[in-house]
Coordinates of N, CA and C and ligand atoms in Angstrom, one line a residue:
M8 N 224.5 123.8 244.4 CA 224.6 124.8 243.3 C 224.9 124.1 242.0
P9 N 224.1 124.4 240.9 CA 224.4 123.7 239.6 C 225.8 124.1 239.1
S10 N 226.6 123.1 238.6 CA 227.9 123.5 238.1 C 228.2 123.1 236.7
G11 N 227.2 122.6 235.9 CA 227.5 122.3 234.5 C 227.7 123.6 233.8
I12 N 228.6 123.7 232.9 CA 228.9 124.9 232.2 C 227.8 125.3 231.3
R13 N 227.4 126.6 231.4 CA 226.3 127.1 230.5 C 226.7 128.3 229.8
A14 N 227.8 128.9 230.2 CA 228.1 130.2 229.5 C 229.6 130.5 229.5
L15 N 230.1 131.2 228.5 CA 231.4 131.7 228.4 C 231.4 133.3 228.5
I16 N 232.3 133.8 229.3 CA 232.3 135.3 229.4 C 233.7 135.7 229.0
F17 N 233.8 136.6 228.0 CA 235.1 137.0 227.4 C 235.4 138.5 227.8
D18 N 236.7 138.7 228.2 CA 237.3 140.0 228.3 C 237.4 140.4 226.8
L19 N 237.7 141.7 226.6 CA 237.8 142.2 225.2 C 239.2 142.4 224.7
D20 N 239.8 143.4 225.3 CA 241.2 143.7 224.9 C 242.2 142.6 225.4
G21 N 242.8 142.0 224.4 CA 243.8 140.9 224.7 C 243.2 139.5 224.6
V22 N 241.8 139.5 224.4 CA 241.2 138.2 224.3 C 240.4 138.1 223.0
I23 N 239.6 139.1 222.7 CA 238.8 139.1 221.5 C 239.6 139.8 220.4
T24 N 240.3 140.9 220.8 CA 241.1 141.7 219.9 C 242.2 142.3 220.7
D25 N 243.2 142.9 220.0 CA 244.3 143.5 220.7 C 244.3 145.0 220.6
T26 N 243.5 145.6 221.4 CA 243.5 147.1 221.4 C 244.6 147.7 222.3
A27 N 245.4 146.9 222.9 CA 246.4 147.4 223.9 C 247.4 148.3 223.1
E28 N 247.7 148.0 221.9 CA 248.6 148.9 221.1 C 248.0 150.3 220.9
F29 N 246.7 150.3 220.6 CA 246.0 151.6 220.5 C 246.0 152.4 221.8
H30 N 245.7 151.6 222.9 CA 245.8 152.3 224.2 C 247.2 152.8 224.5
Y31 N 248.2 152.0 224.1 CA 249.6 152.5 224.4 C 249.9 153.8 223.6
R32 N 249.6 153.8 222.3 CA 249.9 154.9 221.5 C 249.2 156.2 222.0
S33 N 248.0 156.0 222.5 CA 247.2 157.1 223.0 C 247.7 157.7 224.3
W34 N 248.0 156.8 225.2 CA 248.6 157.2 226.5 C 250.0 157.9 226.2
K35 N 250.8 157.2 225.3 CA 252.1 157.7 225.0 C 252.1 159.1 224.4
R36 N 251.1 159.4 223.6 CA 251.0 160.7 223.0 C 250.7 161.8 224.1
L37 N 249.7 161.4 224.9 CA 249.4 162.3 226.0 C 250.6 162.5 226.9
A38 N 251.3 161.4 227.3 CA 252.5 161.5 228.2 C 253.5 162.4 227.6
D39 N 253.8 162.2 226.3 CA 254.8 163.0 225.6 C 254.4 164.5 225.6
E40 N 253.2 164.7 225.3 CA 252.7 166.1 225.3 C 252.9 166.8 226.7
E41 N 252.7 166.0 227.8 CA 252.8 166.5 229.1 C 254.2 166.3 229.8
G42 N 255.1 165.8 229.0 CA 256.5 165.6 229.5 C 256.6 164.5 230.6
I43 N 255.8 163.5 230.5 CA 255.9 162.4 231.4 C 256.5 161.2 230.8
P44 N 257.6 160.6 231.3 CA 258.2 159.5 230.7 C 257.2 158.3 230.7
F45 N 257.0 157.6 229.6 CA 256.1 156.5 229.5 C 256.6 155.5 228.4
T46 N 256.8 154.3 228.8 CA 257.4 153.3 227.9 C 256.4 152.2 227.6
R47 N 256.7 151.4 226.6 CA 255.9 150.2 226.3 C 255.8 149.3 227.5
E48 N 256.9 149.2 228.2 CA 256.9 148.4 229.4 C 256.0 148.9 230.5
D49 N 256.0 150.2 230.7 CA 255.0 150.9 231.6 C 253.6 150.5 231.2
N50 N 253.3 150.5 229.9 CA 252.0 150.2 229.4 C 251.5 148.8 229.8
E51 N 252.3 147.9 230.0 CA 251.9 146.5 230.4 C 251.1 146.6 231.7
A52 N 251.4 147.5 232.6 CA 250.7 147.6 233.9 C 249.3 148.2 233.7
L53 N 249.0 148.7 232.5 CA 247.7 149.3 232.3 C 246.7 148.3 231.7
R54 N 247.2 147.1 231.4 CA 246.3 146.1 230.7 C 245.2 145.7 231.6
G55 N 244.0 145.8 231.1 CA 242.8 145.4 231.8 C 242.3 146.2 232.9
V56 N 243.0 147.3 233.2 CA 242.5 148.2 234.3 C 241.7 149.4 233.7
S57 N 240.9 150.0 234.6 CA 240.0 151.1 234.1 C 240.8 152.3 233.6
R58 N 240.1 153.2 232.9 CA 240.8 154.4 232.3 C 241.4 155.2 233.4
R59 N 240.6 155.3 234.5 CA 241.1 156.1 235.7 C 242.3 155.6 236.3
E60 N 242.3 154.2 236.5 CA 243.5 153.6 237.1 C 244.6 153.6 236.1
S61 N 244.4 153.5 234.9 CA 245.5 153.7 233.9 C 246.1 155.0 234.0
L62 N 245.3 156.1 234.1 CA 245.9 157.4 234.3 C 246.8 157.4 235.6
N63 N 246.2 156.9 236.7 CA 247.0 156.9 237.9 C 248.4 156.2 237.7
R64 N 248.3 155.1 237.0 CA 249.6 154.3 236.8 C 250.5 155.0 235.9
M65 N 250.0 155.7 234.9 CA 250.8 156.5 234.0 C 251.5 157.7 234.8
L66 N 250.8 158.2 235.7 CA 251.3 159.4 236.5 C 252.4 159.0 237.5
K67 N 252.5 157.7 237.8 CA 253.5 157.2 238.8 C 253.7 158.1 239.9
G68 N 252.7 158.4 240.7 CA 252.8 159.2 241.9 C 252.8 160.7 241.7
R69 N 252.8 161.2 240.4 CA 252.7 162.7 240.2 C 251.2 163.1 240.6
S70 N 251.1 164.3 241.1 CA 249.7 164.6 241.4 C 249.1 165.7 240.5
I71 N 247.9 165.5 240.1 CA 247.2 166.5 239.2 C 245.8 166.8 239.8
D72 N 245.3 167.9 239.6 CA 243.9 168.2 240.1 C 242.9 167.4 239.3
E73 N 241.7 167.4 239.9 CA 240.6 166.5 239.3 C 240.2 167.0 237.9
E74 N 240.2 168.4 237.7 CA 239.8 168.9 236.4 C 240.8 168.5 235.3
T75 N 242.1 168.6 235.7 CA 243.2 168.2 234.8 C 243.0 166.7 234.5
A76 N 242.8 165.9 235.5 CA 242.6 164.4 235.3 C 241.5 164.2 234.3
Q77 N 240.4 164.8 234.5 CA 239.3 164.6 233.5 C 239.6 165.0 232.1
A78 N 240.3 166.2 232.0 CA 240.7 166.7 230.7 C 241.7 165.7 230.0
W79 N 242.6 165.2 230.8 CA 243.6 164.3 230.2 C 243.0 163.0 229.8
M80 N 242.0 162.4 230.6 CA 241.4 161.2 230.2 C 240.5 161.4 228.9
T81 N 239.9 162.6 228.8 CA 239.1 162.9 227.6 C 240.1 163.0 226.4
R82 N 241.2 163.6 226.5 CA 242.2 163.8 225.4 C 242.7 162.4 225.0
K83 N 243.1 161.6 226.0 CA 243.6 160.2 225.7 C 242.5 159.5 224.9
N84 N 241.2 159.6 225.4 CA 240.2 158.8 224.7 C 240.0 159.3 223.3
E85 N 240.1 160.6 223.0 CA 240.0 161.1 221.6 C 241.1 160.5 220.7
Y86 N 242.3 160.4 221.3 CA 243.4 159.8 220.5 C 243.0 158.3 220.2
Y87 N 242.5 157.7 221.3 CA 242.1 156.2 221.1 C 241.0 156.0 220.1
L88 N 240.0 156.9 220.1 CA 238.9 156.8 219.2 C 239.4 156.9 217.8
A89 N 240.3 157.8 217.6 CA 240.9 158.0 216.2 C 241.6 156.7 215.7
H90 N 242.2 156.0 216.7 CA 242.9 154.7 216.3 C 241.8 153.6 216.0
L91 N 240.6 153.7 216.7 CA 239.6 152.7 216.4 C 239.1 152.7 215.0
D92 N 239.3 153.8 214.3 CA 238.9 153.9 212.9 C 239.6 152.9 212.1
E93 N 240.8 152.4 212.5 CA 241.6 151.5 211.8 C 241.1 150.0 212.0
L94 N 240.2 149.8 213.0 CA 239.8 148.5 213.4 C 238.8 147.9 212.4
T95 N 239.0 146.6 212.0 CA 238.1 145.9 211.1 C 237.9 144.5 211.6
P96 N 237.0 143.7 211.1 CA 236.8 142.3 211.5 C 238.1 141.5 211.4
A97 N 239.1 141.9 210.6 CA 240.3 141.2 210.4 C 241.2 141.3 211.7
H98 N 240.8 142.3 212.6 CA 241.5 142.4 213.9 C 241.0 141.5 215.0
R99 N 240.0 140.6 214.7 CA 239.7 139.6 215.7 C 240.9 138.8 215.9
L100 N 241.3 138.4 217.1 CA 242.4 137.6 217.3 C 242.2 136.2 216.7
P101 N 243.3 135.6 216.2 CA 243.2 134.3 215.6 C 242.6 133.3 216.6
G102 N 241.6 132.5 216.1 CA 240.9 131.5 216.9 C 239.6 132.0 217.5
V103 N 239.4 133.3 217.5 CA 238.2 133.9 218.2 C 236.9 133.5 217.5
T104 N 236.9 133.7 216.2 CA 235.7 133.4 215.4 C 235.3 132.0 215.6
R105 N 236.2 131.1 215.4 CA 235.9 129.6 215.5 C 235.4 129.3 216.9
L106 N 236.1 129.8 218.0 CA 235.7 129.5 219.3 C 234.3 130.0 219.6
L107 N 233.9 131.2 219.2 CA 232.6 131.7 219.4 C 231.5 130.9 218.7
E108 N 231.9 130.5 217.5 CA 230.9 129.6 216.7 C 230.8 128.2 217.3
D109 N 231.9 127.6 217.8 CA 231.8 126.3 218.4 C 231.0 126.4 219.7
A110 N 231.2 127.4 220.5 CA 230.5 127.6 221.7 C 229.0 127.7 221.5
R111 N 228.7 128.6 220.5 CA 227.3 128.8 220.1 C 226.6 127.5 219.6
H112 N 227.4 126.7 218.9 CA 226.9 125.5 218.3 C 226.5 124.5 219.4
I113 N 227.2 124.5 220.5 CA 226.8 123.5 221.6 C 225.9 124.2 222.6
G114 N 225.4 125.3 222.3 CA 224.3 125.9 223.1 C 224.8 126.7 224.3
L115 N 226.1 127.1 224.3 CA 226.5 127.9 225.4 C 226.1 129.4 225.2
R116 N 225.8 130.1 226.3 CA 225.5 131.5 226.2 C 226.8 132.3 226.2
L117 N 226.8 133.4 225.6 CA 228.1 134.2 225.4 C 227.9 135.6 226.0
G118 N 228.9 136.0 226.8 CA 228.9 137.3 227.4 C 230.2 138.0 227.2
L119 N 230.2 139.3 227.2 CA 231.4 140.1 227.2 C 231.5 140.8 228.6
G120 N 232.7 140.8 229.1 CA 233.0 141.6 230.4 C 234.3 142.4 230.2
S121 N 234.1 143.6 229.7 CA 235.3 144.5 229.5 C 235.3 145.7 230.3
A122 N 236.5 146.2 230.7 CA 236.6 147.4 231.5 C 236.3 148.6 230.6
S123 N 236.3 148.4 229.3 CA 236.3 149.6 228.4 C 235.0 150.2 228.2
K124 N 235.0 151.6 228.2 CA 233.8 152.3 227.9 C 233.6 152.3 226.4
N125 N 234.5 151.8 225.6 CA 234.4 151.8 224.2 C 234.1 150.4 223.7
A126 N 233.8 149.5 224.5 CA 233.6 148.1 224.1 C 232.6 147.9 223.0
R127 N 231.5 148.6 223.1 CA 230.4 148.5 222.1 C 230.9 148.9 220.7
S128 N 231.6 150.0 220.7 CA 232.2 150.5 219.4 C 233.2 149.5 218.8
V129 N 234.0 148.9 219.7 CA 235.0 148.0 219.3 C 234.3 146.7 218.7
L130 N 233.3 146.2 219.4 CA 232.6 145.1 218.9 C 231.9 145.3 217.6
E131 N 231.4 146.6 217.4 CA 230.8 146.9 216.1 C 231.8 146.9 215.0
K132 N 233.0 147.4 215.3 CA 234.0 147.5 214.2 C 234.5 146.0 213.9
L133 N 234.4 145.2 214.9 CA 234.8 143.8 214.6 C 233.7 142.9 214.1
A134 N 232.5 143.6 213.9 CA 231.3 142.9 213.4 C 230.9 141.7 214.4
L135 N 231.0 142.0 215.7 CA 230.7 141.0 216.7 C 229.7 141.4 217.7
L136 N 229.0 142.5 217.4 CA 228.0 143.0 218.4 C 226.9 141.9 218.6
D137 N 226.5 141.3 217.6 CA 225.4 140.3 217.7 C 225.9 139.0 218.2
A138 N 227.2 138.8 218.4 CA 227.7 137.5 218.8 C 227.5 137.2 220.3
F139 N 227.2 138.3 221.0 CA 227.1 138.2 222.5 C 225.6 138.4 223.0
D140 N 225.3 137.6 224.0 CA 223.9 137.7 224.6 C 223.9 138.7 225.6
A141 N 225.0 139.1 226.2 CA 225.1 140.1 227.2 C 226.4 140.9 227.1
L142 N 226.3 142.2 227.2 CA 227.5 143.0 227.0 C 227.8 143.9 228.3
G143 N 228.8 143.5 229.1 CA 229.2 144.3 230.2 C 230.4 145.1 229.9
D144 N 230.3 146.4 230.1 CA 231.4 147.3 229.7 C 231.8 148.3 230.8
G145 N 232.5 149.3 230.5 CA 233.0 150.3 231.5 C 231.9 151.1 232.1
F146 N 230.6 151.0 231.6 CA 229.5 151.7 232.1 C 228.6 150.8 233.0
S147 N 228.9 149.5 233.0 CA 227.9 148.6 233.6 C 227.9 148.6 235.1
V148 N 229.1 148.7 235.7 CA 229.2 148.7 237.2 C 230.1 149.8 237.7
V149 N 230.1 150.1 239.0 CA 230.9 151.2 239.5 C 232.3 150.7 239.8
N150 N 232.4 149.5 240.4 CA 233.8 149.0 240.8 C 234.4 148.2 239.7
P151 N 235.6 148.7 239.3 CA 236.3 148.0 238.2 C 237.0 146.7 238.6
K152 N 237.4 145.8 237.7 CA 238.2 144.6 238.0 C 239.4 145.2 238.8
P153 N 239.9 144.5 239.8 CA 239.7 143.2 240.3 C 238.4 143.0 241.1
A154 N 237.5 144.0 241.2 CA 236.2 143.7 241.9 C 235.4 142.7 241.1
V155 N 234.6 141.9 241.7 CA 233.9 140.8 241.1 C 232.7 141.4 240.3
D156 N 232.4 142.7 240.5 CA 231.1 143.2 240.1 C 230.7 143.0 238.6
L157 N 231.7 143.3 237.7 CA 231.4 143.2 236.3 C 231.0 141.8 235.8
F158 N 231.8 140.8 236.2 CA 231.5 139.5 235.8 C 230.2 139.0 236.4
V159 N 229.9 139.4 237.6 CA 228.6 139.0 238.3 C 227.5 139.7 237.5
W160 N 227.7 140.9 237.1 CA 226.6 141.6 236.4 C 226.4 140.9 235.0
V161 N 227.4 140.5 234.4 CA 227.2 139.7 233.1 C 226.5 138.4 233.3
A162 N 227.0 137.7 234.4 CA 226.4 136.4 234.7 C 224.9 136.6 234.9
G163 N 224.5 137.6 235.6 CA 223.1 137.9 235.9 C 222.3 138.1 234.6
R164 N 222.9 138.9 233.7 CA 222.3 139.1 232.4 C 222.1 137.8 231.6
L165 N 223.1 136.9 231.8 CA 223.0 135.6 231.1 C 222.1 134.6 231.8
A166 N 221.7 134.9 233.0 CA 220.9 134.0 233.9 C 221.7 132.7 234.2
V167 N 222.9 132.9 234.6 CA 223.7 131.7 235.0 C 224.4 132.0 236.3
Y168 N 224.7 131.0 237.1 CA 225.5 131.2 238.3 C 227.0 131.3 237.9
P169 N 227.8 131.9 238.7 CA 229.2 132.0 238.4 C 229.8 130.6 238.2
Q170 N 229.4 129.6 238.9 CA 229.9 128.2 238.8 C 229.6 127.6 237.5
Q171 N 228.7 128.2 236.8 CA 228.3 127.7 235.4 C 228.9 128.4 234.3
A172 N 229.9 129.3 234.6 CA 230.4 130.2 233.6 C 232.0 130.2 233.6
I173 N 232.6 130.3 232.5 CA 234.0 130.3 232.3 C 234.4 131.7 231.8
V174 N 235.3 132.4 232.6 CA 235.8 133.7 232.1 C 237.1 133.6 231.4
F175 N 237.2 134.2 230.3 CA 238.5 134.2 229.5 C 239.1 135.6 229.7
E176 N 240.3 135.6 230.2 CA 241.0 136.9 230.6 C 242.5 136.8 230.2
D177 N 243.0 138.0 229.9 CA 244.4 138.1 229.6 C 245.1 138.9 230.7
A178 N 244.4 139.5 231.7 CA 245.0 140.4 232.7 C 244.8 139.8 234.1
E179 N 245.9 140.0 234.9 CA 245.8 139.5 236.3 C 244.6 140.0 237.0
A180 N 244.3 141.3 236.9 CA 243.1 141.9 237.6 C 241.8 141.2 237.2
G181 N 241.8 140.8 235.9 CA 240.6 140.1 235.4 C 240.4 138.7 236.0
I182 N 241.6 138.0 236.0 CA 241.5 136.6 236.6 C 241.1 136.7 238.1
E183 N 241.7 137.7 238.8 CA 241.4 137.9 240.2 C 239.9 138.1 240.4
A184 N 239.4 139.0 239.6 CA 238.0 139.3 239.6 C 237.1 138.1 239.5
A185 N 237.5 137.3 238.5 CA 236.7 136.1 238.1 C 236.8 135.1 239.3
R186 N 238.0 134.9 239.7 CA 238.2 133.9 240.8 C 237.4 134.3 242.1
N187 N 237.5 135.6 242.4 CA 236.8 136.1 243.6 C 235.3 135.9 243.5
G188 N 234.8 135.9 242.2 CA 233.4 135.7 242.0 C 232.9 134.3 242.0
G189 N 233.9 133.4 242.0 CA 233.5 131.9 241.9 C 233.4 131.4 240.5
F190 N 233.9 132.1 239.5 CA 233.9 131.7 238.1 C 235.0 130.8 237.8
W191 N 234.9 129.9 236.8 CA 236.0 129.2 236.3 C 236.8 130.1 235.4
T192 N 238.1 129.9 235.3 CA 238.9 130.8 234.5 C 239.8 130.2 233.5
V193 N 239.9 130.8 232.3 CA 240.9 130.5 231.3 C 241.8 131.7 231.1
G194 N 243.1 131.6 231.4 CA 244.0 132.6 231.3 C 244.7 132.6 229.9
I195 N 244.8 133.8 229.3 CA 245.4 133.9 228.0 C 246.7 134.7 228.1
G196 N 247.8 134.2 227.6 CA 249.0 135.0 227.5 C 249.9 135.0 228.8
T197 N 251.0 135.7 228.8 CA 252.0 135.6 229.8 C 251.5 136.1 231.2
A198 N 250.7 137.2 231.2 CA 250.4 137.8 232.5 C 249.5 136.9 233.4
T199 N 248.9 135.9 232.8 CA 247.9 135.1 233.6 C 248.5 133.7 233.8
R200 N 249.7 133.4 233.4 CA 250.3 132.1 233.6 C 250.3 131.7 235.1
G201 N 249.8 130.5 235.4 CA 249.8 130.1 236.8 C 248.7 130.6 237.7
L202 N 247.8 131.5 237.1 CA 246.8 132.1 237.9 C 245.4 131.5 237.6
A203 N 245.2 130.9 236.4 CA 243.9 130.5 236.0 C 243.7 128.9 236.1
D204 N 242.5 128.5 236.0 CA 242.2 127.0 236.0 C 242.8 126.3 234.8
V205 N 242.7 127.0 233.6 CA 243.3 126.5 232.4 C 244.1 127.7 231.8
H206 N 245.2 127.4 231.1 CA 246.0 128.5 230.5 C 246.4 128.2 229.1
Y207 N 246.3 129.2 228.2 CA 246.9 129.0 226.9 C 247.7 130.3 226.5
D208 N 248.7 130.1 225.7 CA 249.5 131.2 225.3 C 248.8 132.2 224.5
T209 N 247.9 131.7 223.6 CA 247.1 132.6 222.7 C 245.7 132.1 222.6
M210 N 244.8 132.9 222.0 CA 243.5 132.4 221.8 C 243.4 131.3 220.7
A211 N 244.4 131.4 219.8 CA 244.4 130.4 218.7 C 244.7 129.0 219.3
D212 N 245.3 128.9 220.5 CA 245.6 127.6 221.1 C 244.4 127.0 221.9
V213 N 243.4 127.8 222.1 CA 242.3 127.3 223.0 C 241.5 126.2 222.3
K214 N 241.3 125.1 223.1 CA 240.5 124.0 222.6 C 239.3 123.9 223.5
L215 N 238.1 124.2 223.0 CA 236.9 124.3 223.8 C 236.6 122.9 224.5
A216 N 236.8 121.8 223.8 CA 236.5 120.5 224.4 C 237.4 120.3 225.6
E217 N 238.7 120.6 225.4 CA 239.7 120.5 226.5 C 239.3 121.3 227.7
V218 N 239.0 122.6 227.5 CA 238.6 123.5 228.6 C 237.4 122.8 229.3
L219 N 236.4 122.4 228.6 CA 235.2 121.9 229.2 C 235.5 120.6 230.0
S220 N 236.5 119.9 229.6 CA 236.8 118.6 230.3 C 237.6 118.9 231.6
K221 N 238.1 120.1 231.7 CA 238.9 120.5 232.9 C 238.1 121.3 234.0
V222 N 237.0 121.8 233.6 CA 236.2 122.7 234.6 C 234.8 122.2 234.7
G223 N 234.1 122.8 235.6 CA 232.7 122.4 235.8 C 232.6 121.0 236.3
D224 N 231.6 120.3 235.7 CA 231.4 118.9 236.0 C 232.5 118.0 235.3
G225 N 233.2 118.7 234.3 CA 234.3 118.0 233.6 C 233.7 116.9 232.7
Ligands
B16_21 P1 238.6 152.6 227.9 P2 239.5 145.0 228.7 C1 240.6 147.5 229.1 O1 239.9 146.6 228.3 C2 242.0 147.7 228.6 O2 242.8 146.5 228.6 C3 242.6 148.8 229.4 O3 243.9 149.0 228.9 C4 241.8 150.0 229.4 O4 242.3 151.1 230.2 C5 240.4 149.7 229.8 O5 239.8 148.7 229.0 C6 239.5 150.9 229.8 O6 239.3 151.3 228.4 O7 239.5 153.7 228.2 O8 238.3 152.3 226.5 O9 237.3 152.8 228.7 O10 240.8 144.3 228.7 O11 238.8 145.1 230.1 O12 238.6 144.6 227.6
MG22 MG1 242.1 142.4 228.7

């Protein structure tokens, strides 16, 4: 199997931009309205998981019927979309623009692999829609991370094998998905420390040459 690196695949929230705060404020508003205790700390468990799984984790074992679940997810998403109006290219995380440019410069293909159904809108607001050759989002596959499906779908679109691609992720579920699929991994932030092939505290710390020297053919 060829193993020279040919592509980078990026998670969105926590890697390209930080929409976690907007997700938090939207879930918090819903939780407050419904009388469910929900803290910033609780929100950490929602990082990188699907909207449905986020609702489940917010409910912490409370049971609601399907119609209510759908209505609550819709409401949360309306609150979230209102926050997205605040998003501009200035909200790219530090280091992202340079990393994408450097990768493009040396001929790597670029993909996005996000659990979010709003990924396209977020990229548009960041003026990054054209930066990616393939866009995998919350509509692309049925099984969310930690299933391998999304990253495999993106790799297929990029026409590379998993062994030829490096996944950048800030969430445990995302690193697990990538590893299960046979991708190389770069972990960003505290939640992925010790789980990925290469780890950096922030995207601004990432050095592409260093990453490439540690993975693939090295
Ligand atoms: P949506 P990522 C994830 O984005 C978020 O981290 C997670 O908090 C959110 O629940 C999920 O997207 C679904 O988002 O409600 O917009 O479809 O990290 O996979 O880019
Ligand atoms: Mg993420």
